[in-house]
Every structure is written in structure tokens, then in C-alpha cells.
mmCIF file of C-alpha atoms in Angstrom:
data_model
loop_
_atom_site.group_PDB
_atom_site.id
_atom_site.type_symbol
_atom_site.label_atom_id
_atom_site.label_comp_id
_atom_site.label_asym_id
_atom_site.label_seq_id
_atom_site.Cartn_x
_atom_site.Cartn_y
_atom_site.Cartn_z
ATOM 1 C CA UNK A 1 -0.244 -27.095 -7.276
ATOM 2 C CA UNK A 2 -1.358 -24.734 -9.927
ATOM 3 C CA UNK A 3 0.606 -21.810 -11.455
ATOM 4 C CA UNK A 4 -1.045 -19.556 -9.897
ATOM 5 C CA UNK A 5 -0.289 -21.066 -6.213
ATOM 6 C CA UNK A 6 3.343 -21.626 -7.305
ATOM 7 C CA UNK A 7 3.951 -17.598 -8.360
ATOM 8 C CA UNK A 8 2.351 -16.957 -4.793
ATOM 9 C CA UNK A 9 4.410 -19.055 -2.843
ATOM 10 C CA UNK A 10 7.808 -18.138 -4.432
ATOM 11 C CA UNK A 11 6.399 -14.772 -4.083
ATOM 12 C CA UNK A 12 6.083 -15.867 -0.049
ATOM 13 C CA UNK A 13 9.211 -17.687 0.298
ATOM 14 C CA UNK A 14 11.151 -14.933 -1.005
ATOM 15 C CA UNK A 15 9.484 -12.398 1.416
ATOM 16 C CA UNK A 16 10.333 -14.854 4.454
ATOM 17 C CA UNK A 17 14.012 -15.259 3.177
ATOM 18 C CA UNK A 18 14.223 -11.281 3.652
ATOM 19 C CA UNK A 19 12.577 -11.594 7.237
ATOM 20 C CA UNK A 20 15.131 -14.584 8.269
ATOM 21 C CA UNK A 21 17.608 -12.068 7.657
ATOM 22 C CA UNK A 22 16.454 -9.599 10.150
ATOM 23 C CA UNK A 23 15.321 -12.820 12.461
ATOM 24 C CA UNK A 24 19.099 -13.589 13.068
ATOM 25 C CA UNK A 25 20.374 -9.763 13.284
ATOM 26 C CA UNK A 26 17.405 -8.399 15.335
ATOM 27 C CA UNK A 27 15.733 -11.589 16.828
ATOM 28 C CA UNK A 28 12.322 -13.281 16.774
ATOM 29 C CA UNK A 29 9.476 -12.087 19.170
ATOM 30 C CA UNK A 30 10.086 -12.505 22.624
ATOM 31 C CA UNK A 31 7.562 -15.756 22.277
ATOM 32 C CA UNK A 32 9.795 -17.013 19.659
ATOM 33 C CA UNK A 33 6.012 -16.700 16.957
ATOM 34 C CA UNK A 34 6.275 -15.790 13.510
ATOM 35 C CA UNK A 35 6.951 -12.255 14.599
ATOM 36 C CA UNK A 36 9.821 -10.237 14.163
ATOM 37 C CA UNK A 37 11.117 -7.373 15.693
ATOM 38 C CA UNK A 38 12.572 -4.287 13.693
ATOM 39 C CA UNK A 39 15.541 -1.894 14.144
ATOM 40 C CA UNK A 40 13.462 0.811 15.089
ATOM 41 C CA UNK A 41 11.852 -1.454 17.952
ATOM 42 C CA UNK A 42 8.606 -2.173 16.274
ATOM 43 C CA UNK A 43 7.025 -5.955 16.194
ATOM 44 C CA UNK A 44 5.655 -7.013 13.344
ATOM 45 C CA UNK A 45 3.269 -10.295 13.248
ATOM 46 C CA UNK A 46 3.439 -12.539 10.343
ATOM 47 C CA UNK A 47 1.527 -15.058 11.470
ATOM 48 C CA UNK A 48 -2.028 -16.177 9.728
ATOM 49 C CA UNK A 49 -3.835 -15.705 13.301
ATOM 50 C CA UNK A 50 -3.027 -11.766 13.374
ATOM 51 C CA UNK A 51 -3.659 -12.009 17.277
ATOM 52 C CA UNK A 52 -3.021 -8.308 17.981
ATOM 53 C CA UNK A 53 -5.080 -7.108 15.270
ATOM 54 C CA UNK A 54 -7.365 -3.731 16.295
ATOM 55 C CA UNK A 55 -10.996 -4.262 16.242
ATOM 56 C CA UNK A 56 -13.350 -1.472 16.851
ATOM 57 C CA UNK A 57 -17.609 -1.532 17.702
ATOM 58 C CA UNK A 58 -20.053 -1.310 16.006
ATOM 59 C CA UNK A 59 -21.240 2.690 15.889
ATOM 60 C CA UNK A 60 -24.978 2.573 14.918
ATOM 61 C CA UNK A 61 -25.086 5.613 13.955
ATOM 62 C CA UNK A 62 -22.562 5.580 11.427
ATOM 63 C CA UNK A 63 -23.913 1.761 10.408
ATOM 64 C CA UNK A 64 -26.876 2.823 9.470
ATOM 65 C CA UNK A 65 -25.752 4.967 6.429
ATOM 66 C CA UNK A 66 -24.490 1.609 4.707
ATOM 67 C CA UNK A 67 -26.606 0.816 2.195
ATOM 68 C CA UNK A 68 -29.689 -1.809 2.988
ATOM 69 C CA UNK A 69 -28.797 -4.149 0.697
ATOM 70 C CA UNK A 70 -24.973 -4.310 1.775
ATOM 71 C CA UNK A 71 -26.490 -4.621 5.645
ATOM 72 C CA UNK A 72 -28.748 -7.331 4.693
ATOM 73 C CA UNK A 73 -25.633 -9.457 3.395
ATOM 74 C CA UNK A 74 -23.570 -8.688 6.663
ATOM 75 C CA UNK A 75 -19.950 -8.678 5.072
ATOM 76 C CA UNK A 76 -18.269 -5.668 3.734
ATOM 77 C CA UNK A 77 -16.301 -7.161 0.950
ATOM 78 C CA UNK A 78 -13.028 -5.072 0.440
ATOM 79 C CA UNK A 79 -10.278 -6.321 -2.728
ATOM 80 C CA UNK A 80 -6.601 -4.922 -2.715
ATOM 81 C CA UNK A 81 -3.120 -6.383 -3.845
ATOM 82 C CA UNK A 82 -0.921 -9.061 -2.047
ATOM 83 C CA UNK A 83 2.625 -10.173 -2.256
ATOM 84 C CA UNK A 84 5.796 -9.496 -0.499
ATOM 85 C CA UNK A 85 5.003 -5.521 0.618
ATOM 86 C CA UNK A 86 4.655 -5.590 4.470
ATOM 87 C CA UNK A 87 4.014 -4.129 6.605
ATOM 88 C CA UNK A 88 1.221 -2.933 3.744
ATOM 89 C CA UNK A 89 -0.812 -5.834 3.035
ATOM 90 C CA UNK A 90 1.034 -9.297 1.778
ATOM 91 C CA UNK A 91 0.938 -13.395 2.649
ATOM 92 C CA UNK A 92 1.383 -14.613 6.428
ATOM 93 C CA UNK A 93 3.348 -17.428 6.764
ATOM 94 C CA UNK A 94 1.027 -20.038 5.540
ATOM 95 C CA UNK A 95 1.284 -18.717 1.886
ATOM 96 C CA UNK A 96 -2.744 -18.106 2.161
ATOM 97 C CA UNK A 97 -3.604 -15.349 4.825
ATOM 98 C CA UNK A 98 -3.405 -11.766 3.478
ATOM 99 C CA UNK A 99 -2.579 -9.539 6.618
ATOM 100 C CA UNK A 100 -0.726 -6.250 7.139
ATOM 101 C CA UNK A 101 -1.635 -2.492 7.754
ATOM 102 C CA UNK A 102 -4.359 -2.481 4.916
ATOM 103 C CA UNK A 103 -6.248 -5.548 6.392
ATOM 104 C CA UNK A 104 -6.454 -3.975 9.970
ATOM 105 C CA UNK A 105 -7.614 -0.284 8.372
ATOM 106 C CA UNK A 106 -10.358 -2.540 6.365
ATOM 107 C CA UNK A 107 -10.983 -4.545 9.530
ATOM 108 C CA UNK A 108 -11.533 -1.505 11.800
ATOM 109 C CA UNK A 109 -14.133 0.141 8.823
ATOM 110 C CA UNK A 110 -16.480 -3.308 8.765
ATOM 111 C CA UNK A 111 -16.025 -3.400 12.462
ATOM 112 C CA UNK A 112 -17.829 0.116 13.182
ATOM 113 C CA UNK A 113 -20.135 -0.369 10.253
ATOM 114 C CA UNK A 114 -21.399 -3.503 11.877
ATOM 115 C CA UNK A 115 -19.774 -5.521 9.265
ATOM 116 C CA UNK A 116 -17.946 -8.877 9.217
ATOM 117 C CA UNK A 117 -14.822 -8.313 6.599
ATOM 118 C CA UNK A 118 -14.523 -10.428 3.749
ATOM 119 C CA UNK A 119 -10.454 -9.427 2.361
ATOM 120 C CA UNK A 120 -10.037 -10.509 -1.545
ATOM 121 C CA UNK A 121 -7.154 -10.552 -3.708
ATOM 122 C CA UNK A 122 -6.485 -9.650 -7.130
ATOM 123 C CA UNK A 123 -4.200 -8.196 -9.156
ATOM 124 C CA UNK A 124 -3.118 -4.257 -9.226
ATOM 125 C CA UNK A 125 -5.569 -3.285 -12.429
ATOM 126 C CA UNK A 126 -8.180 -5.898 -11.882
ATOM 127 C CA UNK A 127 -9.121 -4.332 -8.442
ATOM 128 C CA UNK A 128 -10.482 -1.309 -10.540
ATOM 129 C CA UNK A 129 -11.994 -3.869 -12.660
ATOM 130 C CA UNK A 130 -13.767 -5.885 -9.565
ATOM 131 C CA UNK A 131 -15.005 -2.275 -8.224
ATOM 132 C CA UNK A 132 -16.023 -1.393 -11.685
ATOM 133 C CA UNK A 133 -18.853 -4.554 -11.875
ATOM 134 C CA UNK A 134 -19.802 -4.204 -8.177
ATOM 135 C CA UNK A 135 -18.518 -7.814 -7.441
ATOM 136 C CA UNK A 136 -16.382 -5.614 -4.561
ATOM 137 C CA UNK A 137 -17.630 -2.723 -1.987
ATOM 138 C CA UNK A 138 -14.741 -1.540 -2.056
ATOM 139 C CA UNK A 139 -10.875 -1.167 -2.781
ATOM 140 C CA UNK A 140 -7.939 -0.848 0.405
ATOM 141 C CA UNK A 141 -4.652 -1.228 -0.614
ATOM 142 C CA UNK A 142 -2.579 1.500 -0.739
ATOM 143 C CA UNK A 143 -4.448 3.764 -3.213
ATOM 144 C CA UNK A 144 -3.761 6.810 -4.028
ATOM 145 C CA UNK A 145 -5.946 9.606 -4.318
ATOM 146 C CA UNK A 146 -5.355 11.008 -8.333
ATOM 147 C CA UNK A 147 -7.751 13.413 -10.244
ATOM 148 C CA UNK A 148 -8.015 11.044 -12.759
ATOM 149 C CA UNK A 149 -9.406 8.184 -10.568
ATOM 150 C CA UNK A 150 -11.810 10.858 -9.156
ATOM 151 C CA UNK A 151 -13.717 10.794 -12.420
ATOM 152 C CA UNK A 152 -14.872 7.176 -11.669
ATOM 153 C CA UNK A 153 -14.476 6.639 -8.418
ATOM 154 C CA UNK A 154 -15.213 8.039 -4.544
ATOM 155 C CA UNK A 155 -12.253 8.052 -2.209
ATOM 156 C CA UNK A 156 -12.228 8.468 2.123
ATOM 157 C CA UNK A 157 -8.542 9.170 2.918
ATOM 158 C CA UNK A 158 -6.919 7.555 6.134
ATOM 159 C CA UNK A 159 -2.939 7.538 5.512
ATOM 160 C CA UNK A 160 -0.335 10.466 3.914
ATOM 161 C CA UNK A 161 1.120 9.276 0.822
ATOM 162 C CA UNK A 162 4.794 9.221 0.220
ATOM 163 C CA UNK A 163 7.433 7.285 -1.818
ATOM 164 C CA UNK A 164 11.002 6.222 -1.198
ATOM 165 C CA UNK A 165 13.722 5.577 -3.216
ATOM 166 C CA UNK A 166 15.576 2.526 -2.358
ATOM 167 C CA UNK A 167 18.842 1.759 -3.481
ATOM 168 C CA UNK A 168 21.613 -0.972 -3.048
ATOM 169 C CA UNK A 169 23.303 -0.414 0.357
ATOM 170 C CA UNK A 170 26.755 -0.037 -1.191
ATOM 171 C CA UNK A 171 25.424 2.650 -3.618
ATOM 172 C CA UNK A 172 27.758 5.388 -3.910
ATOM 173 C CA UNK A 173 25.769 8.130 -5.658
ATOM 174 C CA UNK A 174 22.693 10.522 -3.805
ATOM 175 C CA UNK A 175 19.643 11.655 -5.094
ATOM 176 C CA UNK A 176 19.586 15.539 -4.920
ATOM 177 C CA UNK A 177 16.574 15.635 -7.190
ATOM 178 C CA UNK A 178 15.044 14.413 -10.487
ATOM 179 C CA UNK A 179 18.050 15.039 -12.046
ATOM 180 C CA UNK A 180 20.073 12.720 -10.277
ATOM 181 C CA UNK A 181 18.287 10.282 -11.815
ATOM 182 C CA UNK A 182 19.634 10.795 -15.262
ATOM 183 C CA UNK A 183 20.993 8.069 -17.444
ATOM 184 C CA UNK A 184 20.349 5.518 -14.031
ATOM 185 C CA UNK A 185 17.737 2.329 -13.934
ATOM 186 C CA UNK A 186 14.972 2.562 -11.995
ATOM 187 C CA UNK A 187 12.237 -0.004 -11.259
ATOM 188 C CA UNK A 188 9.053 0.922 -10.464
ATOM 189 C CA UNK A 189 5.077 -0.647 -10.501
ATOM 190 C CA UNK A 190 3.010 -0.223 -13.728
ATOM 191 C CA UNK A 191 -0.328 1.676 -12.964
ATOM 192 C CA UNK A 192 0.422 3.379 -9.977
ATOM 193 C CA UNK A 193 0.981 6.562 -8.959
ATOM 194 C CA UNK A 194 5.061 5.906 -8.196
ATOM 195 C CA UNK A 195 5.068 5.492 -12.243
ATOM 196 C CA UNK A 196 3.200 8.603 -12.711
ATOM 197 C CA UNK A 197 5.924 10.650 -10.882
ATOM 198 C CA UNK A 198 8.969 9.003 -12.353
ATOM 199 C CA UNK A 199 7.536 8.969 -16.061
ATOM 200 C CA UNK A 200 7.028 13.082 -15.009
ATOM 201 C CA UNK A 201 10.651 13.548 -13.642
ATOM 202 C CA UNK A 202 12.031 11.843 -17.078
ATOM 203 C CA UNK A 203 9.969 13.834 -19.116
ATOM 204 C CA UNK A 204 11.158 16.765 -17.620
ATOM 205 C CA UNK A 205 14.939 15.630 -17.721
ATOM 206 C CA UNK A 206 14.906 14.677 -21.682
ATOM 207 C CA UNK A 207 13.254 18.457 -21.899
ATOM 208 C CA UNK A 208 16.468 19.473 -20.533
ATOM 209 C CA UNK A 209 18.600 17.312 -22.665
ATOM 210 C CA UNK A 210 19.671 15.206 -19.683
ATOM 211 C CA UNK A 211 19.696 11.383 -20.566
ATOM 212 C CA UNK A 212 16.387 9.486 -20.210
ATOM 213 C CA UNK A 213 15.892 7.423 -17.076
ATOM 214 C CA UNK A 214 15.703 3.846 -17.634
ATOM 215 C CA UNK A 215 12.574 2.849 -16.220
ATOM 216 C CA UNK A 216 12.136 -1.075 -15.508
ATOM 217 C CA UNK A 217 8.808 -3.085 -14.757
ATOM 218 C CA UNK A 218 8.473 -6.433 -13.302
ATOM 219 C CA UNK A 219 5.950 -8.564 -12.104
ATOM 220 C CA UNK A 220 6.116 -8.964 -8.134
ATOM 221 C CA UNK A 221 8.322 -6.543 -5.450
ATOM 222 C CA UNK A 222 10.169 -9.621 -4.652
ATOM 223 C CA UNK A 223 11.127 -9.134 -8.587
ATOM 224 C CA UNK A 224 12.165 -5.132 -7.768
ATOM 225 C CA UNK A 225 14.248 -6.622 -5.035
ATOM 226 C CA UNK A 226 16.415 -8.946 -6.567
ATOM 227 C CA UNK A 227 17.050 -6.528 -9.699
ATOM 228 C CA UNK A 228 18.801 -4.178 -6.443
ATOM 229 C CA UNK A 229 20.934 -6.830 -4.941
ATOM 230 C CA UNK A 230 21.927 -8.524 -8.375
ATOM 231 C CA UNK A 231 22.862 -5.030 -9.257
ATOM 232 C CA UNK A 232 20.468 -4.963 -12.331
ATOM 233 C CA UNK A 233 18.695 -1.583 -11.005
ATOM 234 C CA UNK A 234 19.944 1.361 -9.465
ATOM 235 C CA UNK A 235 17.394 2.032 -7.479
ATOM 236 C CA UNK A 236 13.247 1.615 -7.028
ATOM 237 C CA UNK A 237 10.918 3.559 -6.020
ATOM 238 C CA UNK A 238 8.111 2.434 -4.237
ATOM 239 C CA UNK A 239 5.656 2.864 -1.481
ATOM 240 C CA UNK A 240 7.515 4.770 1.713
ATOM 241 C CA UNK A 241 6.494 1.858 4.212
ATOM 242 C CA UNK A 242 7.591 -1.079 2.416
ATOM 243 C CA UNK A 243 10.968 0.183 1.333
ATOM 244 C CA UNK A 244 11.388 1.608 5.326
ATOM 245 C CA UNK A 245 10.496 -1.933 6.159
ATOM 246 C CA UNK A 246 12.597 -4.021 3.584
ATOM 247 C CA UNK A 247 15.908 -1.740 3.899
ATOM 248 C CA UNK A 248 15.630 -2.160 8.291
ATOM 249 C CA UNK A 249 14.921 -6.151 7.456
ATOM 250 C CA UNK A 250 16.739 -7.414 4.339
ATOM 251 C CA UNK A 251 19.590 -4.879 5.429
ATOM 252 C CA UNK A 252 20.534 -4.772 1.397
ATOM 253 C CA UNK A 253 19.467 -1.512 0.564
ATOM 254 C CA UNK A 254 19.054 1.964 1.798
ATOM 255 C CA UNK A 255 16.435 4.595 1.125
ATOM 256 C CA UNK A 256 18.224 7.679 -0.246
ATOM 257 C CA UNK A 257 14.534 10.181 -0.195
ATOM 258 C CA UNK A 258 11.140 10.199 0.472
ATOM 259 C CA UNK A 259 9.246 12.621 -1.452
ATOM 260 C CA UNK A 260 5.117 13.314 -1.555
ATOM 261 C CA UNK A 261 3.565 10.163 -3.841
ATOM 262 C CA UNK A 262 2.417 13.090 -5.806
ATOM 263 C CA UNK A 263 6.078 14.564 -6.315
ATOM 264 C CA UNK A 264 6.493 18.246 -6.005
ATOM 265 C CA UNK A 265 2.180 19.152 -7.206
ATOM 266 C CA UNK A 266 0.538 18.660 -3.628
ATOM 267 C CA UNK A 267 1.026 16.072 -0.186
ATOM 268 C CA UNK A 268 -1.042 13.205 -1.947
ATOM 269 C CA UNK A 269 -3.415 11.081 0.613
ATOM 270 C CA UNK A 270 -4.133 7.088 0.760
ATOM 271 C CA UNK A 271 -7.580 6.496 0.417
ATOM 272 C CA UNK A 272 -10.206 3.733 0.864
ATOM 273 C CA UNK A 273 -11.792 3.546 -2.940
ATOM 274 C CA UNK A 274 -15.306 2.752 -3.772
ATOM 275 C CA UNK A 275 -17.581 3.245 -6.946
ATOM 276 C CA UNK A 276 -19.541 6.287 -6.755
ATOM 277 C CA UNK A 277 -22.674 5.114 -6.879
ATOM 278 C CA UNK A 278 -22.814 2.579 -4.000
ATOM 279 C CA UNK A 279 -23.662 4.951 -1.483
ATOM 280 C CA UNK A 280 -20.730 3.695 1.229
ATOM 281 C CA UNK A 281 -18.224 6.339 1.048
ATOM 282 C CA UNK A 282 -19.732 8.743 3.376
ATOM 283 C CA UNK A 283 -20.000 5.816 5.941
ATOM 284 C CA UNK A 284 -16.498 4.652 5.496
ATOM 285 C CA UNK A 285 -15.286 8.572 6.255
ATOM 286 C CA UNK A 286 -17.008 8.865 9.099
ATOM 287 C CA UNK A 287 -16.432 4.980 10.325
ATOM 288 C CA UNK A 288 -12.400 6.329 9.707
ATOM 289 C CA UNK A 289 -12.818 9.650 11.125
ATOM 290 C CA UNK A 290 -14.846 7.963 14.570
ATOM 291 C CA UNK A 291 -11.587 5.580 14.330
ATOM 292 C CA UNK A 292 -9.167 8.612 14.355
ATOM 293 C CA UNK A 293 -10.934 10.644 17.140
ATOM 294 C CA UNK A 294 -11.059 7.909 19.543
ATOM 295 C CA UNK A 295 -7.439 6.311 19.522
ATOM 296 C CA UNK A 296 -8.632 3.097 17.549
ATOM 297 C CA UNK A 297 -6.666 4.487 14.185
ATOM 298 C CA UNK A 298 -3.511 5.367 16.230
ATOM 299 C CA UNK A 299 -3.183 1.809 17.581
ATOM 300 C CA UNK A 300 -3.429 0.266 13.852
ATOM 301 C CA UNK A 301 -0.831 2.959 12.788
ATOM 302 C CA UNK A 302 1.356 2.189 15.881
ATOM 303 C CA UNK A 303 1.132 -1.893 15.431
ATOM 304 C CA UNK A 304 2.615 -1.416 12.180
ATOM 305 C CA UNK A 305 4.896 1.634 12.543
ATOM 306 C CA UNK A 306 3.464 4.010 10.436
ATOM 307 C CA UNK A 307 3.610 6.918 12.028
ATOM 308 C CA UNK A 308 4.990 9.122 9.410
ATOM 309 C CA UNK A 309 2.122 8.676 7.670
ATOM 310 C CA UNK A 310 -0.405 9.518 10.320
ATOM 311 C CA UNK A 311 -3.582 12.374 9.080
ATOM 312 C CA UNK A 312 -5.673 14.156 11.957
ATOM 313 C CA UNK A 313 -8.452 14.292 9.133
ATOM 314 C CA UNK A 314 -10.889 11.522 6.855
ATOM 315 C CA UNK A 315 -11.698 13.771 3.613
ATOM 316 C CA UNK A 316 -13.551 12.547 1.412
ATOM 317 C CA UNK A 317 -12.667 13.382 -2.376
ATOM 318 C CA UNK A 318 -9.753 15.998 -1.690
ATOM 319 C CA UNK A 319 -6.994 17.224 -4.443
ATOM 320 C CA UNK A 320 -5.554 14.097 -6.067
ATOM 321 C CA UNK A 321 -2.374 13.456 -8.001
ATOM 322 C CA UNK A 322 -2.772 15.925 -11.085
ATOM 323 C CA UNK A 323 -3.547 14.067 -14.579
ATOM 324 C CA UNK A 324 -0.982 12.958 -16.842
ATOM 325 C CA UNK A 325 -0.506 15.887 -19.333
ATOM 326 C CA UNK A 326 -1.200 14.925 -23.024
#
């Protein structure tokens, strides 16, 4: 087994250790699958075979604004992160099988584009990098929409954005705002837009002479995790979905807040990303928005419990995250 394939499946094992604890406190599906059923009532399916996932038809119409060369190969060929982070997008139980909320949204966009999906993985930064050569159409998984990414890239929105803070479920102490955060370690991924906000809140804290907030990077969530329950981080903050699904699963943690993933500048949006010149984003906004308008968008957001994150709207390009001052 190589390196790689090891990383992966400690990366999967871990995830599944999380999701045996909610197995015994909440139960498996009522067919005793791979499923498991959540606090809040929702069934999520872990399996490889993704049974229940929504498909949609082609709209010829919308299909025929794909580009000729793109409908001459027949796949739409979409990139995006994996690892433990359901219900986003992450490993099924055979350690091979990406599925999750971001693989249905992709599915449901090739399906009404008359498209057959073909779902890579890669790491966070080389997804820009595999959008960047053209070697992908495009990149769903949990992006946001920033000003800064707008200078290179197109973007077709389909989810709200917002961030939790999750904390140890024996933490004492409350987040009232930035502030709170003073002098405390927090974990959170390099590159994204989570970083953005908490590098923004420190800088503002040190201008007021408040201690600097210790911010920690690892490699994998499963890594983010562990620092919480060996006591090594105070808190993380992350995508809203995945730390609403890991504190009702793991029961270890607690999420404190949710704020905007663009923190107190605008309500930032989750976006489909392609380059902007290969001529699909005004097909994937309408193939969303035809999704949205006839109940095949609610179903995905339902099957995966997303409903806080619902928009009644595809835009294409709106207000990002600002840029990073300096």
C-alpha cells in the first residue's frame, strides 16, 4: 500500500471511529447499511453505492450552452477535496468512493447538462492548480466566493456560507466575539477563507493590545479533531456543516457560533468554480438555478441536512470575501 493510500485510509478509519460513536448512541439505519442516523433525525449514507443520491434530466436547453468540445467528450469533470468532512464531500466506507453533499450538487449540474460526472480528488491548493491548466471543468467543494479568486476565476453560487466554532464539549468559556478569542488556540485550514477571517480577527485584537490568537494548522480535519479532544486546541473553526455534523456524531465537542464565512464584511456564498475562459459558468447557473426552481436542489439540501444553508438564487460572480489588506 503506498503512502499516499495509507494517509487516506487512517484519514477514513478515523472518520468511521467518530460515526461508530453516534452508531451506538443514535443507531444504524433502519436496514442496518452503512447509514447512520443523526440527532436531529437526518440519515446520512456512507456507503460507496450512494443509493438515494438526486439525479436530475437532461434540460436541452440549458445543455446546449456547454461548450462543443466539453459535449463531444460527454463527462463533466469536476475536482474538489476529500477526507473526513461529511456530510460535505469525504471517503465512503470502502476508503475509495468520494460522496457527500458536494458530489450530489456536481451530480445534479452534469445531470441537466447532459453530462456523465467524472468526481476527482486533489489536494486543497492543487484544485486551483488542476483548474488553472484546464486538466478540470471545474472546482465543487465547498468554495467560497472571495474578490480575490474573482480575478482568476468565474463562480455560480448554490449554498450560504457560514463557519462554526467548535470547541471541546467540557469547554467552560463562550465566544462573545473576536475578542474572546484572545490569548486561546485555534486550529483552522491553510488557504481558505476560515483562515482569512481568523488571521483578520487577530489582527484586529493585537491592534487593541489584546494577546495574539494562537492559530494552529494541520494536515487532515481528522488532525483538527484530535488536537480538541486531546485538549491541544481550544477550539476550530471550520466549515458550519461539518462541525454541526461532527459535534451531533462524535458527541466531543460543541459549536459555540456560527458567523458569515466572510465574518462581519457581507453573507459570503458557496460557489461552483470554473476558469473564466471555458465558457461553462453560465450553463452551470442556470443548470443550478433550473435545479432550485423545480425542487431537485431542495431534495440534495434535505438528504444531507443543510438547510441552513439553503439560497432562493444561482448568481453568478456576486460580492466575495473582501481581499486581504496589505
Amino acid at each position: 500500500m503506498s503512502l499516499k493510500s495509507r494517509r487516506r485510509r487512517v484519514t477514513a478509519l478515523a472518520a468511521l471511529t467518530a460515526l461508530s460513536l453516534l452508531a451506538g448512541a443514535c443507531g444504524k439505519g433502519d436496514d442496518g447499511d452503512a447509514s447512520v442516523r443523526t440527532a436531529n433525525g437526518t440519515t446520512y449514507d456512507l456507503s460507496p453505492e450512494q443509493s438515494g443520491r438526486v439525479h436530475a434530466t437532461k434540460v436541452d436547453a440549458i445543455a446546449a450552452q456547454v461548450p462543443q468540445a466539453i459535449r463531444d467528450r460527454g463527462t463533466l469533470i469536476v475536482t474538489g477535496a476529500a477526507g473526513a468532512a461529511p456530510p460535505l464531500r469525504f471517503y465512503a466506507t470502502d476508503d475509495r468512493t468520494v460522496v457527500g453533499s458536494e458530489i450530489d450538487f456536481a451530480t445534479v449540474i452534469a445531470d441537466i447538462l447532459g453530462l456523465k460526472l467524472d468526481a476527482r480528488v486533489a489536494d486543497w491548493a492543487q484544485n486551483f492548480v488542476k483548474v488553472d491548466s484546464g486538466e478540470v471543468d471545474a472546482f465543487i467543494s465547498n468554495v467560497t466566493v472571495t474578490e480575490e479568486r474573482k480575478e482568476k476565476y468565474d463562480f455560480a453560487t448554490y449554498r450560504l456560507d457560514n463557519i462554526a466554532l467548535e470547541v471541546p464539549k467540557d469547554a467552560t468559556w463562550t465566544f462573545a466575539d473576536r475578542k474572546s478569542l484572545a490569548g486561546k488556540k485555534i486550529g483552522v485550514g491553510s488557504g481558505t477563507n476560515q483562515e482569512q477571517v481568523l488571521v483578520s480577527w487577530n489582527d484586529a485584537n493585537l491592534a487593541e493590545g489584546l494577546p495574539k490568537i494562537e492559530i494552529q494548522y494541520f494536515q487532515q480535519v481528522t488532525d483538527y479533531y484530535l488536537g480538541l479532544s486531546s485538549g491541544r486546541l481550544d477550539g476550530y473553526l471550520g466549515p458550519n456543516p461539518s462541525a454541526q455534523y461532527h459535534s451531533a456524531t462524535a458527541g466531543q465537542t460543541k459549536v459555540v457560533t456560527t458567523v458569515s464565512g466572510a465574518g462581519d464584511a457581507l453573507q459570503a456564498e458557496i460557489a461552483a468554480l470554473t476558469r473564466k475562459d471555458n465558457g461553462l459558468i453560465k450553463a452551470f447557473q442556470q443548470a443550478i438555478q433550473y435545479a432550485i426552481d423545480n425542487g431537485i436542489y431542495q431534495k440534495v439540501i434535505d438528504r444531507w441536512g443543510l438547510s441552513s444553508e439553503v439560497v432562493k438564487q444561482s448568481r453568478i460572480n456576486p460580492a466575495g470575501l473582501p481581499k486581504k489588506k496589505g
